[in-house]
Coordinates of N, CA and C and ligand atoms in Angstrom, one line a residue:
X1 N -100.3 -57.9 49.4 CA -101.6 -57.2 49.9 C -101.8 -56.0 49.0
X2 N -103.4 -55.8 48.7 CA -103.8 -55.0 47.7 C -104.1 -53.3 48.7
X3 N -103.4 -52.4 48.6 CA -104.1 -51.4 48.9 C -105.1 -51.0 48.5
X4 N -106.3 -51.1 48.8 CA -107.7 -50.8 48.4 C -107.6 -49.1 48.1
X5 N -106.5 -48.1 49.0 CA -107.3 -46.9 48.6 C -106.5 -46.4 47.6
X6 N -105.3 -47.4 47.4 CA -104.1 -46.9 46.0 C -104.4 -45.7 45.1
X7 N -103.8 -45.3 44.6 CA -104.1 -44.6 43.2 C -105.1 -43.4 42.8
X8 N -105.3 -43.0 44.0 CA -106.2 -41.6 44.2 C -107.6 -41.9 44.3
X9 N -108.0 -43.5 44.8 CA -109.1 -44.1 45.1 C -109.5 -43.7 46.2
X10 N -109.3 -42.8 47.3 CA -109.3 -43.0 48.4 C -110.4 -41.9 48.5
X11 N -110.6 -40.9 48.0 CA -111.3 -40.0 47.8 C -112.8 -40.2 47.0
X12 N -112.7 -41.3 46.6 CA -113.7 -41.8 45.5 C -115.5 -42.9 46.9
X13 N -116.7 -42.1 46.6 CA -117.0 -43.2 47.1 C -118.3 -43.5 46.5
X14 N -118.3 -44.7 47.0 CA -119.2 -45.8 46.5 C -120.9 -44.9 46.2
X15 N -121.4 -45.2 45.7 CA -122.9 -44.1 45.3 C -124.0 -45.1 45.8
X16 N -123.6 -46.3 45.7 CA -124.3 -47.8 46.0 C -124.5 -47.0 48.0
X17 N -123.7 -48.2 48.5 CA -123.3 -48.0 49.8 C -122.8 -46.9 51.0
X18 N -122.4 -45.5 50.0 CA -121.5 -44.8 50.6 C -119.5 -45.1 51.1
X19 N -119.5 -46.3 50.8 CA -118.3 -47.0 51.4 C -117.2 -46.3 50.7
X20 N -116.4 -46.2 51.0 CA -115.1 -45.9 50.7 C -114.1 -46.9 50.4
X21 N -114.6 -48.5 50.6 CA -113.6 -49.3 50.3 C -113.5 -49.9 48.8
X22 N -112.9 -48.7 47.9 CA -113.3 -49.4 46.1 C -111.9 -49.4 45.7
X23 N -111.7 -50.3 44.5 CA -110.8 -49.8 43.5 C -111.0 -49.8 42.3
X24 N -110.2 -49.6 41.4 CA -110.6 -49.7 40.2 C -110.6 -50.8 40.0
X25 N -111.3 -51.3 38.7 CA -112.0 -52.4 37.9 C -110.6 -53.2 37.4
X26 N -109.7 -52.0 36.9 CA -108.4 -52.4 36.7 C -107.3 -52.6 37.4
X27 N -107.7 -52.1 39.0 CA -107.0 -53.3 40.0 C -107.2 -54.4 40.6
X28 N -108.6 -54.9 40.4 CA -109.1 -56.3 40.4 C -108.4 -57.5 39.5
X29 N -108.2 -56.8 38.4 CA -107.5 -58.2 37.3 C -106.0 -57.6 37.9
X30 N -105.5 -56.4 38.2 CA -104.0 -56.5 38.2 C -103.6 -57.5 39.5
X31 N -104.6 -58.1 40.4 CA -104.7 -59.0 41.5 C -104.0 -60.0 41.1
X32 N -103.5 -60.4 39.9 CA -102.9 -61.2 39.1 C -101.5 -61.6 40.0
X33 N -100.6 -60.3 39.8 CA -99.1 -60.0 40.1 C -99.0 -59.6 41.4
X34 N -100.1 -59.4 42.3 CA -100.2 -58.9 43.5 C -100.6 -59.6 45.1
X35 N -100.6 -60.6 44.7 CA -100.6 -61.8 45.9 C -101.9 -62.5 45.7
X36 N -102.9 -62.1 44.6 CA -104.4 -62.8 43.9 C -104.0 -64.1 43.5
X37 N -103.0 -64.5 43.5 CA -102.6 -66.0 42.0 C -103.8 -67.0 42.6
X38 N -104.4 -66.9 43.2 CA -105.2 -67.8 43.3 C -106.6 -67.7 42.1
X39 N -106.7 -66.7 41.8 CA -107.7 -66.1 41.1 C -107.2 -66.7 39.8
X40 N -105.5 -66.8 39.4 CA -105.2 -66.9 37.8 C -104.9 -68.3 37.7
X41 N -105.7 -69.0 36.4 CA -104.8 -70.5 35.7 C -103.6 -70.2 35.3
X42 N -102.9 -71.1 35.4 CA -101.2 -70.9 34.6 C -101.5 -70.6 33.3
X43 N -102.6 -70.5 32.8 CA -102.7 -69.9 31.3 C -103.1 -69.0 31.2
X44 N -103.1 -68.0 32.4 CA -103.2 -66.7 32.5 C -104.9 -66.5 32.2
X45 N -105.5 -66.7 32.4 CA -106.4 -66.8 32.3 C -107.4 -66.8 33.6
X46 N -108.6 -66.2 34.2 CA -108.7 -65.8 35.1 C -109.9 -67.1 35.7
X47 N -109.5 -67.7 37.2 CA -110.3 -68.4 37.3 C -112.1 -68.2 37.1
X48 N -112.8 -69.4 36.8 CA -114.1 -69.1 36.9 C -115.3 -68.6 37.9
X49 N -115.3 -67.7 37.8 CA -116.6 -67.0 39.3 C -115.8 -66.2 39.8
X50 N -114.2 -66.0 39.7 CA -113.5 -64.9 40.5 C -114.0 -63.9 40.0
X51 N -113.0 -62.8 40.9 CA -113.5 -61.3 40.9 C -113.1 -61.0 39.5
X52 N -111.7 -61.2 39.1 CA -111.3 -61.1 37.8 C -111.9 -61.6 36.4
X53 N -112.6 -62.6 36.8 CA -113.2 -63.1 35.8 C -114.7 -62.6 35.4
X54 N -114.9 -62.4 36.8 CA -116.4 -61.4 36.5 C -116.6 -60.0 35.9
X55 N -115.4 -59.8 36.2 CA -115.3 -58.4 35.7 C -114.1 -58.0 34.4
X56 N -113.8 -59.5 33.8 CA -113.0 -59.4 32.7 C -113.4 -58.7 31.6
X57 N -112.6 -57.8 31.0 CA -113.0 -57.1 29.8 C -112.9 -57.5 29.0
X58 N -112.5 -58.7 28.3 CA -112.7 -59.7 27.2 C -112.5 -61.5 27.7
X59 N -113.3 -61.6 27.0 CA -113.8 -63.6 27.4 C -112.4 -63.9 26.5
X60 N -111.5 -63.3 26.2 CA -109.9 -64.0 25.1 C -110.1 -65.0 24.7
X61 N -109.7 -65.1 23.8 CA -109.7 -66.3 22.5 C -108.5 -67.3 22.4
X62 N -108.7 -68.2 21.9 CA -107.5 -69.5 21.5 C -107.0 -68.7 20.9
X63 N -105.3 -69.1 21.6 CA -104.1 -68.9 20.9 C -104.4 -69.6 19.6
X64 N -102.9 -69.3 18.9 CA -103.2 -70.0 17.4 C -102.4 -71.4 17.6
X65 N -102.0 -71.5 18.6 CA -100.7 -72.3 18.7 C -101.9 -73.6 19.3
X66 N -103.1 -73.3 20.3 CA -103.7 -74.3 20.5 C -104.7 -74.5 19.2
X67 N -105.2 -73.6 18.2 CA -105.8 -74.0 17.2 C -104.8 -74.7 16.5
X68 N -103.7 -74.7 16.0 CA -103.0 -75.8 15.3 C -103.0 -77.2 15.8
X69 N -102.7 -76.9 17.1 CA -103.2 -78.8 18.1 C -104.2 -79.3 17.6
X70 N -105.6 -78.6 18.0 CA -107.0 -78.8 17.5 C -107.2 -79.4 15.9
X71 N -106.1 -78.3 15.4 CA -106.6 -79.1 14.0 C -105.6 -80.4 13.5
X72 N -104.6 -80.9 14.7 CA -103.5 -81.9 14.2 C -104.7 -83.2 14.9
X73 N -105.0 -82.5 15.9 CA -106.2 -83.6 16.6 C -107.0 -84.4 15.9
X74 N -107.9 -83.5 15.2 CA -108.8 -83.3 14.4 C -108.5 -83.9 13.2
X75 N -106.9 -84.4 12.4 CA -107.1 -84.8 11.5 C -106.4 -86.0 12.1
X76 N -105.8 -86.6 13.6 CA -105.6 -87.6 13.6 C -107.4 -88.5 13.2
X77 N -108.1 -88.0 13.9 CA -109.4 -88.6 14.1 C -109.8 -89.2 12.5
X78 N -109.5 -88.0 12.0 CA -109.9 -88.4 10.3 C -109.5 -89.0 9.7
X79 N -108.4 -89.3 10.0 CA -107.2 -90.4 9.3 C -107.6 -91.6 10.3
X80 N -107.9 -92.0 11.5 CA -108.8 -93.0 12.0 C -110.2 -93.4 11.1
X81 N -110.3 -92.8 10.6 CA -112.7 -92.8 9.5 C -111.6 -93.3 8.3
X82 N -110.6 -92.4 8.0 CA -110.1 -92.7 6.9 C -109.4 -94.4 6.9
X83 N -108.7 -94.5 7.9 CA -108.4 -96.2 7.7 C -109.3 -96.9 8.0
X84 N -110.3 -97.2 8.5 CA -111.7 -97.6 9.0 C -112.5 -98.1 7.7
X85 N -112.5 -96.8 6.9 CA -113.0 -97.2 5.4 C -111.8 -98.1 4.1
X86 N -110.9 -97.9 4.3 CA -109.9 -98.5 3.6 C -109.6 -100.1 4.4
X87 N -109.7 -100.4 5.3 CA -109.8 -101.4 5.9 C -111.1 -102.1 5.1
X88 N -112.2 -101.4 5.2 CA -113.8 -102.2 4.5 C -113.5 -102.3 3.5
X89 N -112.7 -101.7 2.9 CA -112.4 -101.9 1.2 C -111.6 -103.0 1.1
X90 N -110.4 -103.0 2.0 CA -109.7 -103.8 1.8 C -110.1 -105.6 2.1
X91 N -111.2 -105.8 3.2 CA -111.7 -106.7 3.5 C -113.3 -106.8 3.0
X92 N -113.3 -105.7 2.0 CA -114.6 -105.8 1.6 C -116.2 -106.4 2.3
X93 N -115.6 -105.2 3.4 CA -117.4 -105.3 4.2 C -117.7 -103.5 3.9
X94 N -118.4 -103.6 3.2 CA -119.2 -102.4 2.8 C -119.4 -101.0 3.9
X95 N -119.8 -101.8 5.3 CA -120.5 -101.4 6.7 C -119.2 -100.5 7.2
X96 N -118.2 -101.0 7.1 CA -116.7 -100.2 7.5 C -116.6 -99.4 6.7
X97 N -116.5 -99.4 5.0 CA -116.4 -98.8 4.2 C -117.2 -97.5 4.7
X98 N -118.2 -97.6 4.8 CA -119.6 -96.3 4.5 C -118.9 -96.2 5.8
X99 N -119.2 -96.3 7.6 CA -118.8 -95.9 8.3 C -117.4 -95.3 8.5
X100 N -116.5 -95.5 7.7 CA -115.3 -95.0 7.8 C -115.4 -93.4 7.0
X101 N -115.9 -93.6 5.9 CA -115.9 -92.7 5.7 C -116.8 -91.6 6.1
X102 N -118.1 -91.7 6.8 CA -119.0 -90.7 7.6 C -118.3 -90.1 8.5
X103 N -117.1 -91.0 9.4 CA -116.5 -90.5 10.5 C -115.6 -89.5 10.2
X104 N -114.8 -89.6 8.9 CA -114.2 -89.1 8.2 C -114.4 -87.5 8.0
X105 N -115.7 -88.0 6.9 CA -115.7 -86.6 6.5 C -116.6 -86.2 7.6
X106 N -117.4 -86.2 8.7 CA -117.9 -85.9 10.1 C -116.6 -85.0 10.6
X107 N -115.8 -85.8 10.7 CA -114.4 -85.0 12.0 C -114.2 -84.2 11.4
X108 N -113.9 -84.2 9.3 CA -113.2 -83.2 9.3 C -113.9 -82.2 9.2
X109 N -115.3 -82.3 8.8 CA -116.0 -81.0 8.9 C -116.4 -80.2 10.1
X110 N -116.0 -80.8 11.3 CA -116.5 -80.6 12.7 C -114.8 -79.9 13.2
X111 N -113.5 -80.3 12.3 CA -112.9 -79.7 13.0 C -112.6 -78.3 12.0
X112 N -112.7 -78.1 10.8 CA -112.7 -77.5 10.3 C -114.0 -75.6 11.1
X113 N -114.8 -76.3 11.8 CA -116.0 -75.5 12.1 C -114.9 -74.7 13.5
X114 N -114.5 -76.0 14.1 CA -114.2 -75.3 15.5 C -113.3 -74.6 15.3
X115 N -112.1 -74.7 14.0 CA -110.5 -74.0 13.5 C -111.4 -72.6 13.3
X116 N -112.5 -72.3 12.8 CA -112.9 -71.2 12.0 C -113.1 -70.5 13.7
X117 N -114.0 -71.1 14.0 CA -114.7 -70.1 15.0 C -113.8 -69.5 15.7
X118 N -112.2 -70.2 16.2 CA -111.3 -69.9 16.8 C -110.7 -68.6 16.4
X119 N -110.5 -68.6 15.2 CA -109.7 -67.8 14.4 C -110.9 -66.5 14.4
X120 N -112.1 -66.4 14.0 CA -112.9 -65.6 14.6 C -112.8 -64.8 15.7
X121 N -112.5 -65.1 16.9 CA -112.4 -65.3 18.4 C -111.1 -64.0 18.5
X122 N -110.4 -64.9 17.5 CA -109.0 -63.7 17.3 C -109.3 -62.9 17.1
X123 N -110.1 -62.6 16.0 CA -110.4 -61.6 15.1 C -111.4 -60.5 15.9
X124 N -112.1 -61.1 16.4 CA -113.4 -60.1 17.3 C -112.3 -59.6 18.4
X125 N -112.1 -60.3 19.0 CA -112.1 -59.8 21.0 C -111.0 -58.7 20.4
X126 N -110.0 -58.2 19.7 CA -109.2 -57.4 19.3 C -110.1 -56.2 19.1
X127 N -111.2 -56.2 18.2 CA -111.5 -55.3 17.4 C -112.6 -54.3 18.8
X128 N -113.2 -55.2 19.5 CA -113.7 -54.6 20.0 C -113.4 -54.1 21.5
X129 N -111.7 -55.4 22.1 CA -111.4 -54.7 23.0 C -111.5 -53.4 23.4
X130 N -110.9 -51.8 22.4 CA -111.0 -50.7 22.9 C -112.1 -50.2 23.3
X131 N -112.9 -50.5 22.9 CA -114.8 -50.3 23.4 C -114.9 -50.7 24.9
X132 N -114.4 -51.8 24.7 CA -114.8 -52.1 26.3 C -114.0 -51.8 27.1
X133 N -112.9 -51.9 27.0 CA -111.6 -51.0 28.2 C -112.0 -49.5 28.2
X134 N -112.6 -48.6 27.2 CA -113.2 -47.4 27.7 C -113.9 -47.9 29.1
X135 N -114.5 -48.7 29.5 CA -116.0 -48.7 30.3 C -114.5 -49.6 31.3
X136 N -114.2 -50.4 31.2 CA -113.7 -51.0 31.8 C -112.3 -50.4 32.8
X137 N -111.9 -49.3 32.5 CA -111.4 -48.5 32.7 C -111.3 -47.1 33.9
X138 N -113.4 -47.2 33.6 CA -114.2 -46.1 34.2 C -114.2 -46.7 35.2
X139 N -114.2 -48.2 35.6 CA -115.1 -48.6 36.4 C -114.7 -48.5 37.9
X140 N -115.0 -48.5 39.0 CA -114.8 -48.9 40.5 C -115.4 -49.9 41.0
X141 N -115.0 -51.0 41.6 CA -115.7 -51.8 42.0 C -115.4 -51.8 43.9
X142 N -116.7 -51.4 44.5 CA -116.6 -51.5 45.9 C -116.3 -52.8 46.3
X143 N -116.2 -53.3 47.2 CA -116.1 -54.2 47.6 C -117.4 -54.6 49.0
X144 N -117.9 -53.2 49.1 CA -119.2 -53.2 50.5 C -119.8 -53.8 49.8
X145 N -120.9 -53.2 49.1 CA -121.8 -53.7 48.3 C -122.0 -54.7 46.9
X146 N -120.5 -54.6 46.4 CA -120.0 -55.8 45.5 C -120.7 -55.2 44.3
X147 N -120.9 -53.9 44.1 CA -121.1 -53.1 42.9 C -119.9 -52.6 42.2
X148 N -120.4 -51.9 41.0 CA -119.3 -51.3 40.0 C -120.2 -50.4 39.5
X149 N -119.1 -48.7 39.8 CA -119.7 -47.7 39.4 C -118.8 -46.3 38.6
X150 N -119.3 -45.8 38.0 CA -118.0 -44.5 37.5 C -118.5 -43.7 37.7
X151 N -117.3 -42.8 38.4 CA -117.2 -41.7 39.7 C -118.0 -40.7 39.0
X152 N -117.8 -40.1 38.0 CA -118.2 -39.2 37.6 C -119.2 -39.2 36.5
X153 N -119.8 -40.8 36.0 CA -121.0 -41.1 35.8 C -120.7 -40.3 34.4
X154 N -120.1 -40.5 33.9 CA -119.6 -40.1 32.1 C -120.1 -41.0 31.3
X155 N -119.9 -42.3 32.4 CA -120.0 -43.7 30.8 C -121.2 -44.7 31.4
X156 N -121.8 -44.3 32.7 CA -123.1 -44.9 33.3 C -123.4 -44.4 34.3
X157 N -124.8 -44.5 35.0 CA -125.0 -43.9 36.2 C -125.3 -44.7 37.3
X158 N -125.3 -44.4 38.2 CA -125.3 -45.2 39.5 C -124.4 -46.3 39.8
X159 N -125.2 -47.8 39.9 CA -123.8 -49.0 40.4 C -124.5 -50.0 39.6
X160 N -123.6 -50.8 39.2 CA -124.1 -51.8 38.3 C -123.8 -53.1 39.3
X161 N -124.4 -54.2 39.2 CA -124.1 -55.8 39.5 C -122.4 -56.0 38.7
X162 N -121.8 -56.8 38.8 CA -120.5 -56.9 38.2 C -120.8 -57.8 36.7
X163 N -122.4 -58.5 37.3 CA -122.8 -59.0 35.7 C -123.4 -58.2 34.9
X164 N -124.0 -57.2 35.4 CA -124.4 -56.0 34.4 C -123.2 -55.1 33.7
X165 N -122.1 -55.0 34.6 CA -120.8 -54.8 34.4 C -121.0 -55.1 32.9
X166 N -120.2 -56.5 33.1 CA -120.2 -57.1 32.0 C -120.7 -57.3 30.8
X167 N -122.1 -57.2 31.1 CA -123.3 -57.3 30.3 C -122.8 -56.0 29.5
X168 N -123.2 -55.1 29.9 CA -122.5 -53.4 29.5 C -121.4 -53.8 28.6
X169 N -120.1 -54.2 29.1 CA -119.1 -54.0 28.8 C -118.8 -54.9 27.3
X170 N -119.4 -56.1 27.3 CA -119.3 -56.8 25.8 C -120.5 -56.6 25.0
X171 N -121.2 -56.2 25.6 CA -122.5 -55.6 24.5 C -121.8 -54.3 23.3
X172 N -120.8 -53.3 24.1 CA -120.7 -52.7 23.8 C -119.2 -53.1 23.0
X173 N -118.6 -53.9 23.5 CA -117.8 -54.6 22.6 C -118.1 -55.5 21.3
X174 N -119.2 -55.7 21.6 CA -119.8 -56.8 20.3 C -119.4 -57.9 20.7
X175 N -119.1 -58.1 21.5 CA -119.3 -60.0 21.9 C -120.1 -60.2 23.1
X176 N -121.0 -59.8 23.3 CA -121.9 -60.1 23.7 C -122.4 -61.9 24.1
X177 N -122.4 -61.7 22.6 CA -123.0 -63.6 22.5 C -122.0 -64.3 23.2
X178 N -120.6 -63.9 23.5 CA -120.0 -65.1 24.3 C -120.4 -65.3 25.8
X179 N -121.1 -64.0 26.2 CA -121.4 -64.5 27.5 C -122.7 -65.6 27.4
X180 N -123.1 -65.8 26.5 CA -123.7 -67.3 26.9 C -123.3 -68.4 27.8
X181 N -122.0 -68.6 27.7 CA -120.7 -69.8 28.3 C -121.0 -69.1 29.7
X182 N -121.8 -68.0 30.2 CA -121.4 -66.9 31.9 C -122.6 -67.2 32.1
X183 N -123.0 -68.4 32.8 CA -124.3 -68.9 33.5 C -125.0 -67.5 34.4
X184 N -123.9 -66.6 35.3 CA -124.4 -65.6 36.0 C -124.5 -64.4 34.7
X185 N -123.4 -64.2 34.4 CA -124.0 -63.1 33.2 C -124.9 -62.8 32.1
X186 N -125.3 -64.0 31.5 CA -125.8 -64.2 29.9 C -127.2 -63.7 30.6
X187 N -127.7 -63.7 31.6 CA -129.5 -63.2 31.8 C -129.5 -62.1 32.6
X188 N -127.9 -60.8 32.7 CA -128.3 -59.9 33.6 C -128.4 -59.2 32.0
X189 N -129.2 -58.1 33.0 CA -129.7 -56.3 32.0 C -129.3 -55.3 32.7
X190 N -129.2 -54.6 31.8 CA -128.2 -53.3 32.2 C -129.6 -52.5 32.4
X191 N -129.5 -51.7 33.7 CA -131.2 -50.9 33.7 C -131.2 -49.6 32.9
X192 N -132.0 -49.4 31.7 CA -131.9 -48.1 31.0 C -131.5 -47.0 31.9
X193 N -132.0 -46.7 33.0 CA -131.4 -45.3 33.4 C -130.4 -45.1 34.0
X194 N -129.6 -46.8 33.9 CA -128.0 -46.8 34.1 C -127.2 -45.6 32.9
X195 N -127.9 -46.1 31.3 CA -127.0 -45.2 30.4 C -127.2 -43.6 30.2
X196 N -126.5 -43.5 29.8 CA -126.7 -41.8 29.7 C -127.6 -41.5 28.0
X197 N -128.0 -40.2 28.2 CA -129.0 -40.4 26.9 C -128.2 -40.3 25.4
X198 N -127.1 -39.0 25.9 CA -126.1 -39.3 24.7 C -124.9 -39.0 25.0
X199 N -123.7 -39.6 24.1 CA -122.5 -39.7 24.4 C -121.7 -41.3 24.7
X200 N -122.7 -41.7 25.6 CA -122.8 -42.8 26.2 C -122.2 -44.0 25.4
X201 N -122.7 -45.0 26.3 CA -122.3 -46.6 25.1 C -123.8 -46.5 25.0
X202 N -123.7 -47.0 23.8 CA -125.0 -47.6 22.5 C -125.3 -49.1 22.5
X203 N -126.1 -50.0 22.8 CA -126.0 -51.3 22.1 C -125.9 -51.8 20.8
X204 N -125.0 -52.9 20.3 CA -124.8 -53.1 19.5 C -124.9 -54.2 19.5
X205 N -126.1 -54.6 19.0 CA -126.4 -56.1 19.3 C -127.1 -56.5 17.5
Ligands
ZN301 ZN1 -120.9 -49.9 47.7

């Protein structure tokens, strides 16, 4: 069981609702170790539409360990186009030939695309993690009104939706574009007189 007023939260209230029943942003994902496991895949990873996942401070990237699978996958398939075409050769029908090898060089250029973007994935959500754990950090999320807000309104004002949350929080990280894959998030907006004029987060789009 989560103490909702833990951690000096108790004193903190909601600007949305008035409510008093918040915690931080960063005790929602700690729901993990705390009797939440319903919320987490065994890949640590936070189920889809949970509270954790709505309010995750990075969309995490393929391990490298599953990009090497991908790419052993990826060249079984090619070595499939590849004997496909050597088979037409060898029985000389042309139609295998040419198809073996489109499949071929198809897979491997398709798996070579997906190896890249993975390794990208690594590369981003790192760089811009600290961006977004600043905000991600600030945050409180009530539970009355199912807003997220920071107390003292340093890093936004008022209460945000948990997809404006978000919206906020990878914009400002620079992955932004992954919430495409967040049917609820990819069309919220953060309302300008949420940010502050200066000091604030900036978009970085
Ligand atoms: Zn509230």
């Amino acid at each position: 069981m989560v103490n909702e007023s833990a951690q000096g939260a108790a004193d903190v209230m909601c600007p949305g609702c008035g409510g008093t029943t918040v915690r931080t942003v960063e005790q929602t994902s700690g729901e993990r170790t705390a009797g939440g496991k319903a919320d987490w895949r065994t890949d640590g990873k936070p189920e889809r539409g949970s509270l954790a996942d709505r309010l995750a401070v990075s969309p995490g990237a393929t391990d490298s360990f599953d990009s090497v699978m991908h790419f052993l996958e990826g060249m079984v398939l090619t070595a499939l186009g590849v004997g496909l075409a050597y088979t037409g050769v060898q029985q000389d029908k042309p139609l295998y030939m040419i198809g073996g090898v489109l499949l071929a060089v198809l897979l491997f250029v398709g798996t070579i695309v997906v190896i890249r973007g993975e390794a990208r994935e690594r590369a981003d959500v790192p760089r811009g993690e600290s961006r977004a754990e600043r905000l991600w950090r600030a945050g409180y999320y009530c539970s009355g009104c199912e807003s997220v807000f920071c107390p003292d309104g340093s890093q936004w004002q008022g209460t945000l939706t948990p997809e404006q949350f978000k919206m906020l929080m990878w914009t400002e990280a620079g992955y932004a574009d992954r919430l495409a894959h967040d049917d609820k998030a990819k069309d919220a907006t953060v309302p300008a007189e949420a940010l502050p004029r200066t000091g604030g987060p900036h978009r970085h789009v």
